[in-house]
């Protein structure tokens, strides 16, 4: 049986909203500025850059990559040597398994193994000939592994936050970083009191995590794994279908104390 493993989509590399929120420093934020008003991509209502127009990305290769969407998987070069070694390893594992089960000496499989691996070698040579542009294909390097693209994306992340778009998650939005964080502060009640959130200057994350784990165990008999003993984070995605553009705030995380309870609740709500 032959199996294939898909490479990861580009989502985790192009989106930086989690890193932006995690690295947030209020003192640095208050001293920071932006030059959005000088840009043609500045939103008229918000006076900051918040756009889905990827022409804002100057590097053509990076711009075309972002246009493919966060679920796009980059083409990977074929490593024929690695492919051959994988087949060879699988054959050797099969011989070990059969020889133990049937109580046969491994040397009895030598001729069969040699002939089989020769067939694999011949097949690889045949596949190479079928690729007219084999050399170019084999030397292809994914864009997100090219240093010039890495540097360009890093520069983009320094000024902007890249996020998916509400109700159009296969598209990428570019938002002024200062504006993005400013909206989060407003949402949690930093500027004016909030009915939803309360600021706690004596907040201790470890104490809250321990408290949540205790409640989950005592009230719901849910054990929280060590790698899940984390708190979720807040971020937002733009609602371009609204005028003026609005925000959809989301509090979530792939790893957090309440993840298991949230999954159970979602299943219950589907009934």
GROMACS .gro file of C-alpha atoms in nm:
model
  271
    1UNK     CA    1   0.000   0.000   0.000
    2UNK     CA    2   0.130   0.344  -0.094
    3UNK     CA    3   0.040   0.641   0.122
    4UNK     CA    4   0.093   1.011   0.068
    5UNK     CA    5   0.130   1.282   0.329
    6UNK     CA    6   0.016   1.632   0.242
    7UNK     CA    7   0.239   1.924   0.325
    8UNK     CA    8   0.097   2.186   0.560
    9UNK     CA    9  -0.096   2.474   0.400
   10UNK     CA   10   0.066   2.819   0.406
   11UNK     CA   11  -0.186   2.947   0.664
   12UNK     CA   12   0.040   2.915   0.968
   13UNK     CA   13   0.322   3.102   0.795
   14UNK     CA   14   0.133   3.393   0.643
   15UNK     CA   15  -0.107   3.476   0.928
   16UNK     CA   16   0.052   3.652   1.224
   17UNK     CA   17  -0.244   3.757   1.440
   18UNK     CA   18  -0.155   3.515   1.718
   19UNK     CA   19   0.208   3.627   1.732
   20UNK     CA   20   0.093   3.991   1.731
   21UNK     CA   21  -0.138   3.943   2.028
   22UNK     CA   22   0.107   3.723   2.220
   23UNK     CA   23   0.391   3.973   2.184
   24UNK     CA   24   0.174   4.276   2.267
   25UNK     CA   25   0.336   4.532   2.498
   26UNK     CA   26   0.116   4.820   2.614
   27UNK     CA   27   0.408   5.058   2.677
   28UNK     CA   28   0.553   5.000   2.331
   29UNK     CA   29   0.206   5.031   2.178
   30UNK     CA   30   0.145   5.374   2.332
   31UNK     CA   31   0.470   5.504   2.183
   32UNK     CA   32   0.416   5.349   1.839
   33UNK     CA   33   0.284   5.533   1.534
   34UNK     CA   34   0.179   5.446   1.179
   35UNK     CA   35   0.183   5.615   0.840
   36UNK     CA   36  -0.148   5.478   0.712
   37UNK     CA   37  -0.282   5.820   0.613
   38UNK     CA   38  -0.012   5.845   0.346
   39UNK     CA   39  -0.120   5.520   0.180
   40UNK     CA   40  -0.372   5.483  -0.102
   41UNK     CA   41  -0.497   5.172   0.081
   42UNK     CA   42  -0.603   5.372   0.388
   43UNK     CA   43  -0.969   5.312   0.478
   44UNK     CA   44  -1.172   5.633   0.463
   45UNK     CA   45  -1.379   5.560   0.775
   46UNK     CA   46  -1.115   5.409   1.004
   47UNK     CA   47  -0.821   5.623   0.884
   48UNK     CA   48  -0.599   5.315   0.891
   49UNK     CA   49  -0.504   5.046   0.642
   50UNK     CA   50  -0.756   4.764   0.649
   51UNK     CA   51  -0.781   4.605   0.307
   52UNK     CA   52  -0.820   4.286   0.112
   53UNK     CA   53  -0.648   4.442  -0.189
   54UNK     CA   54  -0.321   4.249  -0.210
   55UNK     CA   55  -0.165   4.508  -0.438
   56UNK     CA   56  -0.039   4.651  -0.110
   57UNK     CA   57   0.218   4.368  -0.117
   58UNK     CA   58   0.503   4.496  -0.332
   59UNK     CA   59   0.680   4.165  -0.394
   60UNK     CA   60   0.507   4.000  -0.691
   61UNK     CA   61   0.590   3.642  -0.590
   62UNK     CA   62   0.461   3.689  -0.236
   63UNK     CA   63   0.154   3.870  -0.364
   64UNK     CA   64   0.067   3.585  -0.602
   65UNK     CA   65   0.119   3.333  -0.322
   66UNK     CA   66  -0.118   3.519  -0.088
   67UNK     CA   67  -0.379   3.533  -0.364
   68UNK     CA   68  -0.390   3.154  -0.363
   69UNK     CA   69  -0.534   3.169  -0.012
   70UNK     CA   70  -0.432   3.032   0.329
   71UNK     CA   71  -0.527   2.673   0.243
   72UNK     CA   72  -0.287   2.658  -0.051
   73UNK     CA   73  -0.010   2.398  -0.029
   74UNK     CA   74   0.314   2.481  -0.203
   75UNK     CA   75   0.458   2.248  -0.464
   76UNK     CA   76   0.739   2.039  -0.320
   77UNK     CA   77   1.033   1.907  -0.524
   78UNK     CA   78   1.054   1.529  -0.568
   79UNK     CA   79   1.338   1.377  -0.370
   80UNK     CA   80   1.403   1.057  -0.564
   81UNK     CA   81   1.681   0.945  -0.332
   82UNK     CA   82   1.454   0.977  -0.030
   83UNK     CA   83   1.178   0.792  -0.216
   84UNK     CA   84   1.411   0.502  -0.295
   85UNK     CA   85   1.540   0.483   0.063
   86UNK     CA   86   1.182   0.478   0.194
   87UNK     CA   87   1.093   0.184  -0.033
   88UNK     CA   88   1.413   0.005   0.068
   89UNK     CA   89   1.334   0.053   0.437
   90UNK     CA   90   0.980  -0.078   0.384
   91UNK     CA   91   1.112  -0.388   0.205
   92UNK     CA   92   1.359  -0.458   0.486
   93UNK     CA   93   1.086  -0.420   0.747
   94UNK     CA   94   0.867  -0.661   0.551
   95UNK     CA   95   1.150  -0.917   0.535
   96UNK     CA   96   1.204  -0.888   0.912
   97UNK     CA   97   0.834  -0.943   0.976
   98UNK     CA   98   0.795  -1.243   0.743
   99UNK     CA   99   1.121  -1.411   0.850
  100UNK     CA  100   1.017  -1.399   1.215
  101UNK     CA  101   0.664  -1.517   1.145
  102UNK     CA  102   0.766  -1.804   0.913
  103UNK     CA  103   1.096  -1.872   1.094
  104UNK     CA  104   1.300  -1.828   0.777
  105UNK     CA  105   1.656  -1.701   0.739
  106UNK     CA  106   1.677  -1.348   0.598
  107UNK     CA  107   1.938  -1.459   0.346
  108UNK     CA  108   1.662  -1.645   0.159
  109UNK     CA  109   1.510  -1.309   0.065
  110UNK     CA  110   1.834  -1.161  -0.074
  111UNK     CA  111   1.771  -1.240  -0.441
  112UNK     CA  112   1.409  -1.126  -0.421
  113UNK     CA  113   1.510  -0.803  -0.248
  114UNK     CA  114   1.780  -0.728  -0.507
  115UNK     CA  115   1.542  -0.785  -0.799
  116UNK     CA  116   1.265  -0.580  -0.639
  117UNK     CA  117   1.490  -0.282  -0.567
  118UNK     CA  118   1.622  -0.298  -0.923
  119UNK     CA  119   1.263  -0.270  -1.048
  120UNK     CA  120   1.217   0.034  -0.824
  121UNK     CA  121   1.538   0.191  -0.958
  122UNK     CA  122   1.428   0.131  -1.319
  123UNK     CA  123   1.088   0.282  -1.246
  124UNK     CA  124   1.245   0.594  -1.096
  125UNK     CA  125   1.463   0.635  -1.406
  126UNK     CA  126   1.155   0.601  -1.624
  127UNK     CA  127   0.968   0.865  -1.425
  128UNK     CA  128   1.262   1.101  -1.452
  129UNK     CA  129   1.261   1.070  -1.831
  130UNK     CA  130   0.888   1.146  -1.841
  131UNK     CA  131   0.950   1.485  -1.683
  132UNK     CA  132   1.070   1.714  -1.962
  133UNK     CA  133   1.152   1.980  -1.706
  134UNK     CA  134   1.284   1.730  -1.452
  135UNK     CA  135   1.590   1.932  -1.358
  136UNK     CA  136   1.393   2.252  -1.302
  137UNK     CA  137   1.126   2.060  -1.109
  138UNK     CA  138   1.381   1.884  -0.885
  139UNK     CA  139   1.560   2.209  -0.809
  140UNK     CA  140   1.237   2.397  -0.735
  141UNK     CA  141   1.236   2.562  -0.395
  142UNK     CA  142   0.903   2.653  -0.226
  143UNK     CA  143   0.853   3.029  -0.213
  144UNK     CA  144   0.824   3.039   0.165
  145UNK     CA  145   1.169   2.882   0.187
  146UNK     CA  146   1.330   3.141  -0.039
  147UNK     CA  147   1.519   3.400   0.164
  148UNK     CA  148   1.395   3.698  -0.037
  149UNK     CA  149   1.032   3.594   0.024
  150UNK     CA  150   1.101   3.523   0.392
  151UNK     CA  151   1.248   3.872   0.435
  152UNK     CA  152   0.959   4.034   0.248
  153UNK     CA  153   0.700   3.854   0.461
  154UNK     CA  154   0.887   3.946   0.779
  155UNK     CA  155   0.886   4.313   0.677
  156UNK     CA  156   0.513   4.291   0.605
  157UNK     CA  157   0.449   4.134   0.948
  158UNK     CA  158   0.636   4.416   1.121
  159UNK     CA  159   0.383   4.677   1.003
  160UNK     CA  160   0.067   4.478   0.945
  161UNK     CA  161  -0.144   4.195   1.077
  162UNK     CA  162  -0.250   3.934   0.821
  163UNK     CA  163  -0.579   3.761   0.900
  164UNK     CA  164  -0.857   3.570   0.720
  165UNK     CA  165  -1.169   3.762   0.617
  166UNK     CA  166  -1.504   3.700   0.786
  167UNK     CA  167  -1.738   3.495   0.561
  168UNK     CA  168  -1.455   3.471   0.306
  169UNK     CA  169  -1.192   3.275   0.498
  170UNK     CA  170  -1.000   3.177   0.184
  171UNK     CA  171  -0.898   3.539   0.138
  172UNK     CA  172  -0.632   3.741   0.319
  173UNK     CA  173  -0.676   4.082   0.482
  174UNK     CA  174  -0.393   4.323   0.559
  175UNK     CA  175  -0.451   4.545   0.863
  176UNK     CA  176  -0.244   4.818   1.029
  177UNK     CA  177  -0.091   4.661   1.340
  178UNK     CA  178  -0.156   4.963   1.561
  179UNK     CA  179  -0.519   4.979   1.453
  180UNK     CA  180  -0.558   4.603   1.508
  181UNK     CA  181  -0.433   4.620   1.867
  182UNK     CA  182  -0.626   4.940   1.934
  183UNK     CA  183  -0.952   4.763   1.851
  184UNK     CA  184  -0.868   4.475   2.085
  185UNK     CA  185  -0.797   4.718   2.370
  186UNK     CA  186  -1.129   4.890   2.305
  187UNK     CA  187  -1.311   4.554   2.303
  188UNK     CA  188  -1.172   4.440   2.641
  189UNK     CA  189  -1.253   4.773   2.809
  190UNK     CA  190  -0.912   4.934   2.829
  191UNK     CA  191  -1.042   5.278   2.730
  192UNK     CA  192  -1.396   5.260   2.868
  193UNK     CA  193  -1.555   5.007   3.110
  194UNK     CA  194  -1.685   4.688   2.947
  195UNK     CA  195  -1.987   4.479   3.049
  196UNK     CA  196  -1.812   4.168   2.917
  197UNK     CA  197  -1.453   4.201   3.035
  198UNK     CA  198  -1.286   4.316   3.356
  199UNK     CA  199  -0.924   4.426   3.383
  200UNK     CA  200  -0.736   4.256   3.667
  201UNK     CA  201  -0.400   4.413   3.753
  202UNK     CA  202  -0.318   4.123   3.987
  203UNK     CA  203  -0.397   3.858   3.727
  204UNK     CA  204  -0.194   3.537   3.762
  205UNK     CA  205  -0.233   3.305   3.459
  206UNK     CA  206  -0.114   2.994   3.646
  207UNK     CA  207  -0.372   3.044   3.923
  208UNK     CA  208  -0.654   3.084   3.672
  209UNK     CA  209  -0.543   2.774   3.481
  210UNK     CA  210  -0.532   2.569   3.802
  211UNK     CA  211  -0.876   2.698   3.898
  212UNK     CA  212  -1.024   2.607   3.559
  213UNK     CA  213  -0.868   2.260   3.568
  214UNK     CA  214  -1.014   2.202   3.914
  215UNK     CA  215  -1.365   2.303   3.805
  216UNK     CA  216  -1.344   2.088   3.490
  217UNK     CA  217  -1.246   1.785   3.697
  218UNK     CA  218  -1.494   1.832   3.982
  219UNK     CA  219  -1.797   1.943   3.780
  220UNK     CA  220  -1.748   1.766   3.446
  221UNK     CA  221  -1.497   1.487   3.519
  222UNK     CA  222  -1.266   1.624   3.252
  223UNK     CA  223  -0.892   1.579   3.292
  224UNK     CA  224  -0.678   1.845   3.129
  225UNK     CA  225  -0.354   1.726   2.967
  226UNK     CA  226  -0.036   1.918   3.048
  227UNK     CA  227  -0.002   2.050   2.693
  228UNK     CA  228  -0.357   2.192   2.716
  229UNK     CA  229  -0.299   2.390   3.035
  230UNK     CA  230  -0.300   2.723   2.858
  231UNK     CA  231  -0.536   3.017   2.818
  232UNK     CA  232  -0.703   3.112   2.488
  233UNK     CA  233  -0.621   3.440   2.317
  234UNK     CA  234  -0.836   3.709   2.158
  235UNK     CA  235  -0.813   3.824   1.798
  236UNK     CA  236  -1.045   3.965   1.536
  237UNK     CA  237  -1.114   3.932   1.167
  238UNK     CA  238  -1.260   4.206   0.945
  239UNK     CA  239  -1.620   4.205   0.823
  240UNK     CA  240  -1.578   4.359   0.480
  241UNK     CA  241  -1.944   4.298   0.400
  242UNK     CA  242  -2.033   4.572   0.650
  243UNK     CA  243  -2.012   4.945   0.582
  244UNK     CA  244  -1.814   5.079   0.756
  245UNK     CA  245  -1.595   4.771   0.805
  246UNK     CA  246  -1.659   4.604   1.140
  247UNK     CA  247  -1.478   4.344   1.349
  248UNK     CA  248  -1.564   3.990   1.455
  249UNK     CA  249  -1.385   3.915   1.780
  250UNK     CA  250  -1.288   3.556   1.853
  251UNK     CA  251  -1.143   3.400   2.169
  252UNK     CA  252  -0.996   3.058   2.098
  253UNK     CA  253  -0.685   2.843   2.089
  254UNK     CA  254  -0.582   2.502   1.961
  255UNK     CA  255  -0.443   2.436   2.307
  256UNK     CA  256  -0.634   2.562   2.612
  257UNK     CA  257  -0.799   2.429   2.928
  258UNK     CA  258  -1.155   2.452   2.803
  259UNK     CA  259  -1.093   2.296   2.459
  260UNK     CA  260  -1.241   1.956   2.547
  261UNK     CA  261  -1.546   2.108   2.715
  262UNK     CA  262  -1.600   2.337   2.415
  263UNK     CA  263  -1.596   2.037   2.179
  264UNK     CA  264  -1.852   1.854   2.393
  265UNK     CA  265  -2.073   2.164   2.399
  266UNK     CA  266  -2.053   2.200   2.020
  267UNK     CA  267  -2.157   1.836   1.976
  268UNK     CA  268  -2.450   1.888   2.213
  269UNK     CA  269  -2.566   2.198   2.027
  270UNK     CA  270  -2.573   2.006   1.698
  271UNK     CA  271  -2.830   1.758   1.833
   0.00000   0.00000   0.00000
